[in-house]
Amino acid sequence: MAIKNIFGMVEEVKKNIENLSLSDLDQEIENQNDLLLLDIREMQEYVDLGTIPNAINAPRGMLEFWADPESPYYRDYFDEQKRIVLFCAGGGRSAFAVKALKEMGYQDVAHLEEGFNGWAKSGRGVENTTEKSRWMRKPRD
Protein backbone atom coordinates (compact mmCIF):
# COMPACT_ATOMS: atom_id res chain seq x y z
CA MET A 1 0.00 0.00 0.00
CA ALA A 2 1.31 3.43 -0.92
CA ILE A 3 1.68 6.12 1.72
CA LYS A 4 -1.05 8.73 1.44
CA ASN A 5 0.01 12.29 0.76
CA ILE A 6 -0.47 14.31 3.95
CA PHE A 7 -1.56 17.45 2.10
CA GLY A 8 -4.25 15.49 0.32
CA MET A 9 -5.38 14.16 3.67
CA VAL A 10 -5.55 17.71 5.07
CA GLU A 11 -7.74 18.76 2.16
CA GLU A 12 -10.06 15.79 2.80
CA VAL A 13 -10.38 16.69 6.48
CA LYS A 14 -11.12 20.34 5.59
CA LYS A 15 -14.17 19.25 3.59
CA ASN A 16 -15.88 18.16 6.81
CA ILE A 17 -14.91 20.94 9.23
CA GLU A 18 -15.42 24.68 9.54
CA ASN A 19 -12.55 26.62 7.94
CA LEU A 20 -12.21 30.29 8.93
CA SER A 21 -10.49 33.01 6.94
CA LEU A 22 -8.53 35.77 8.65
CA SER A 23 -11.48 38.15 8.34
CA ASP A 24 -13.82 35.47 9.74
CA LEU A 25 -11.57 35.19 12.80
CA ASP A 26 -11.44 38.99 13.14
CA GLN A 27 -15.26 38.97 13.37
CA GLU A 28 -15.29 36.07 15.83
CA ILE A 29 -12.81 37.84 18.10
CA GLU A 30 -14.84 41.04 17.93
CA ASN A 31 -18.26 39.42 18.47
CA GLN A 32 -17.67 36.34 20.65
CA ASN A 33 -17.40 37.06 24.36
CA ASP A 34 -16.73 33.44 25.26
CA LEU A 35 -14.37 32.43 22.45
CA LEU A 36 -11.67 29.89 23.29
CA LEU A 37 -8.82 30.60 20.88
CA LEU A 38 -6.26 27.76 20.97
CA ASP A 39 -2.75 27.90 19.59
CA ILE A 40 -1.86 24.24 19.04
CA ARG A 41 1.70 24.85 17.85
CA GLU A 42 4.60 23.41 19.79
CA MET A 43 5.88 25.38 22.77
CA GLN A 44 9.03 26.55 20.98
CA GLU A 45 6.93 28.00 18.12
CA TYR A 46 4.67 29.75 20.63
CA VAL A 47 7.58 31.27 22.56
CA ASP A 48 9.86 32.10 19.62
CA LEU A 49 7.22 33.61 17.34
CA GLY A 50 4.48 34.87 19.67
CA THR A 51 0.80 34.17 19.21
CA ILE A 52 -2.52 35.69 18.24
CA PRO A 53 -3.53 37.99 21.12
CA ASN A 54 -5.44 36.20 23.91
CA ALA A 55 -4.80 32.72 22.54
CA ILE A 56 -4.01 29.87 24.91
CA ASN A 57 -1.27 27.44 23.98
CA ALA A 58 -2.46 23.82 23.96
CA PRO A 59 0.22 21.87 22.07
CA ARG A 60 -1.18 19.41 19.53
CA GLY A 61 0.41 16.46 21.29
CA MET A 62 -1.60 17.10 24.47
CA LEU A 63 -4.84 18.48 23.02
CA GLU A 64 -7.12 15.47 23.47
CA PHE A 65 -5.72 14.78 26.95
CA TRP A 66 -6.31 18.38 28.02
CA ALA A 67 -9.81 18.44 26.45
CA ASP A 68 -11.08 15.25 28.13
CA PRO A 69 -12.82 16.04 31.46
CA GLU A 70 -12.03 12.49 32.64
CA SER A 71 -8.31 12.84 31.97
CA PRO A 72 -5.90 13.67 34.80
CA TYR A 73 -4.44 16.25 32.38
CA TYR A 74 -7.77 18.06 31.81
CA ARG A 75 -7.66 21.86 31.55
CA ASP A 76 -10.81 23.56 32.77
CA TYR A 77 -10.87 26.18 30.02
CA PHE A 78 -12.22 23.44 27.74
CA ASP A 79 -16.00 23.65 27.83
CA GLU A 80 -18.25 21.89 25.35
CA GLN A 81 -20.58 24.92 25.38
CA LYS A 82 -17.86 27.33 24.18
CA ARG A 83 -16.97 28.31 20.67
CA ILE A 84 -13.47 26.94 20.05
CA VAL A 85 -11.16 28.12 17.28
CA LEU A 86 -7.81 26.41 16.79
CA PHE A 87 -4.78 27.43 14.80
CA CYS A 88 -1.34 26.10 14.03
CA ALA A 89 1.37 27.53 11.77
CA GLY A 90 -0.25 26.88 8.41
CA GLY A 91 -3.63 25.18 8.89
CA GLY A 92 -2.73 21.49 8.62
CA ARG A 93 -2.34 20.40 12.25
CA SER A 94 -5.33 22.50 13.28
CA ALA A 95 -7.56 20.80 10.69
CA PHE A 96 -6.73 17.40 12.19
CA ALA A 97 -7.18 18.84 15.69
CA VAL A 98 -10.68 20.12 14.87
CA LYS A 99 -11.57 16.68 13.56
CA ALA A 100 -10.31 15.11 16.80
CA LEU A 101 -12.25 17.49 19.05
CA LYS A 102 -15.42 16.93 17.05
CA GLU A 103 -14.95 13.17 17.40
CA MET A 104 -14.62 13.70 21.16
CA GLY A 105 -17.99 15.47 21.22
CA TYR A 106 -17.13 19.17 20.97
CA GLN A 107 -19.63 20.69 18.57
CA ASP A 108 -18.73 24.34 17.97
CA VAL A 109 -15.17 23.98 16.69
CA ALA A 110 -13.35 25.58 13.75
CA HIS A 111 -9.82 26.36 12.65
CA LEU A 112 -7.99 29.26 11.06
CA GLU A 113 -7.23 28.05 7.56
CA GLU A 114 -4.25 30.38 7.01
CA GLY A 115 -2.83 29.64 10.45
CA PHE A 116 -0.59 31.82 12.56
CA ASN A 117 1.75 32.44 9.63
CA GLY A 118 -1.08 33.98 7.62
CA TRP A 119 -2.15 36.05 10.62
CA ALA A 120 1.36 37.41 11.22
CA LYS A 121 2.07 37.97 7.51
CA SER A 122 -1.13 40.05 7.21
CA GLY A 123 0.22 42.54 9.76
CA ARG A 124 -2.33 41.70 12.45
CA GLY A 125 -1.13 42.03 16.02
CA VAL A 126 1.09 39.34 17.48
CA GLU A 127 1.37 38.89 21.23
CA ASN A 128 4.93 38.49 22.54
CA THR A 129 4.86 35.34 24.67
CA THR A 130 8.51 35.27 25.72
CA GLU A 131 7.94 37.06 29.02
CA LYS A 132 4.94 35.04 30.18
CA SER A 133 6.30 31.61 29.32
CA ARG A 134 8.34 29.50 31.72
CA TRP A 135 9.84 27.69 28.73
CA MET A 136 13.09 29.06 27.34
CA ARG A 137 15.84 28.00 25.01
CA LYS A 138 19.16 27.06 26.50
CA PRO A 139 21.91 29.48 25.47
CA ARG A 140 24.26 28.05 22.87
CA ASP A 141 27.85 27.63 23.94
C-alpha positions as a printed NumPy array, in Angstrom:
array([[  0.   ,   0.   ,   0.   ],
       [  1.314,   3.432,  -0.924],
       [  1.682,   6.117,   1.718],
       [ -1.055,   8.732,   1.44 ],
       [  0.007,  12.289,   0.758],
       [ -0.473,  14.311,   3.952],
       [ -1.559,  17.448,   2.104],
       [ -4.249,  15.494,   0.319],
       [ -5.376,  14.157,   3.675],
       [ -5.552,  17.707,   5.074],
       [ -7.738,  18.755,   2.158],
       [-10.062,  15.788,   2.796],
       [-10.379,  16.691,   6.479],
       [-11.118,  20.341,   5.593],
       [-14.17 ,  19.247,   3.585],
       [-15.882,  18.163,   6.813],
       [-14.913,  20.935,   9.227],
       [-15.42 ,  24.678,   9.543],
       [-12.553,  26.621,   7.943],
       [-12.209,  30.286,   8.931],
       [-10.495,  33.011,   6.94 ],
       [ -8.53 ,  35.773,   8.652],
       [-11.479,  38.151,   8.344],
       [-13.817,  35.47 ,   9.742],
       [-11.566,  35.186,  12.797],
       [-11.444,  38.989,  13.137],
       [-15.256,  38.97 ,  13.371],
       [-15.287,  36.065,  15.827],
       [-12.808,  37.843,  18.095],
       [-14.841,  41.041,  17.926],
       [-18.258,  39.424,  18.465],
       [-17.671,  36.344,  20.651],
       [-17.398,  37.059,  24.365],
       [-16.725,  33.44 ,  25.258],
       [-14.371,  32.429,  22.453],
       [-11.665,  29.894,  23.29 ],
       [ -8.815,  30.596,  20.885],
       [ -6.26 ,  27.765,  20.969],
       [ -2.745,  27.9  ,  19.59 ],
       [ -1.858,  24.239,  19.039],
       [  1.698,  24.853,  17.847],
       [  4.603,  23.409,  19.79 ],
       [  5.883,  25.378,  22.767],
       [  9.027,  26.549,  20.979],
       [  6.932,  27.996,  18.119],
       [  4.669,  29.748,  20.633],
       [  7.582,  31.269,  22.562],
       [  9.856,  32.096,  19.623],
       [  7.22 ,  33.614,  17.338],
       [  4.479,  34.871,  19.667],
       [  0.797,  34.17 ,  19.209],
       [ -2.518,  35.694,  18.239],
       [ -3.534,  37.987,  21.122],
       [ -5.442,  36.203,  23.912],
       [ -4.798,  32.721,  22.536],
       [ -4.011,  29.866,  24.909],
       [ -1.266,  27.438,  23.983],
       [ -2.462,  23.821,  23.958],
       [  0.216,  21.866,  22.074],
       [ -1.175,  19.406,  19.526],
       [  0.409,  16.461,  21.286],
       [ -1.605,  17.104,  24.466],
       [ -4.839,  18.484,  23.021],
       [ -7.117,  15.47 ,  23.473],
       [ -5.723,  14.776,  26.95 ],
       [ -6.312,  18.378,  28.02 ],
       [ -9.808,  18.44 ,  26.45 ],
       [-11.079,  15.253,  28.132],
       [-12.819,  16.044,  31.459],
       [-12.034,  12.492,  32.641],
       [ -8.305,  12.844,  31.972],
       [ -5.896,  13.669,  34.803],
       [ -4.436,  16.25 ,  32.383],
       [ -7.765,  18.059,  31.807],
       [ -7.664,  21.856,  31.549],
       [-10.813,  23.556,  32.773],
       [-10.87 ,  26.179,  30.017],
       [-12.22 ,  23.439,  27.745],
       [-15.999,  23.653,  27.829],
       [-18.249,  21.889,  25.346],
       [-20.577,  24.919,  25.378],
       [-17.863,  27.334,  24.185],
       [-16.971,  28.308,  20.671],
       [-13.466,  26.938,  20.051],
       [-11.163,  28.12 ,  17.282],
       [ -7.812,  26.412,  16.788],
       [ -4.779,  27.433,  14.795],
       [ -1.338,  26.098,  14.027],
       [  1.368,  27.529,  11.771],
       [ -0.255,  26.88 ,   8.406],
       [ -3.633,  25.183,   8.892],
       [ -2.735,  21.489,   8.624],
       [ -2.344,  20.401,  12.245],
       [ -5.333,  22.502,  13.275],
       [ -7.558,  20.803,  10.693],
       [ -6.728,  17.403,  12.194],
       [ -7.182,  18.845,  15.695],
       [-10.681,  20.124,  14.874],
       [-11.568,  16.679,  13.564],
       [-10.309,  15.106,  16.797],
       [-12.249,  17.495,  19.054],
       [-15.421,  16.929,  17.045],
       [-14.947,  13.167,  17.395],
       [-14.617,  13.7  ,  21.162],
       [-17.989,  15.467,  21.223],
       [-17.126,  19.167,  20.971],
       [-19.634,  20.693,  18.574],
       [-18.73 ,  24.345,  17.966],
       [-15.168,  23.977,  16.694],
       [-13.353,  25.576,  13.748],
       [ -9.821,  26.358,  12.647],
       [ -7.989,  29.262,  11.058],
       [ -7.228,  28.054,   7.564],
       [ -4.252,  30.38 ,   7.013],
       [ -2.832,  29.645,  10.452],
       [ -0.594,  31.818,  12.563],
       [  1.753,  32.443,   9.628],
       [ -1.085,  33.977,   7.623],
       [ -2.148,  36.047,  10.62 ],
       [  1.357,  37.41 ,  11.22 ],
       [  2.069,  37.973,   7.507],
       [ -1.128,  40.049,   7.213],
       [  0.222,  42.539,   9.758],
       [ -2.327,  41.704,  12.448],
       [ -1.133,  42.032,  16.023],
       [  1.094,  39.342,  17.479],
       [  1.367,  38.893,  21.233],
       [  4.927,  38.494,  22.542],
       [  4.862,  35.342,  24.667],
       [  8.51 ,  35.272,  25.718],
       [  7.936,  37.062,  29.024],
       [  4.942,  35.04 ,  30.181],
       [  6.303,  31.607,  29.318],
       [  8.345,  29.504,  31.724],
       [  9.845,  27.688,  28.727],
       [ 13.089,  29.062,  27.339],
       [ 15.835,  27.999,  25.007],
       [ 19.159,  27.061,  26.499],
       [ 21.912,  29.478,  25.467],
       [ 24.262,  28.047,  22.873],
       [ 27.85 ,  27.632,  23.945]])
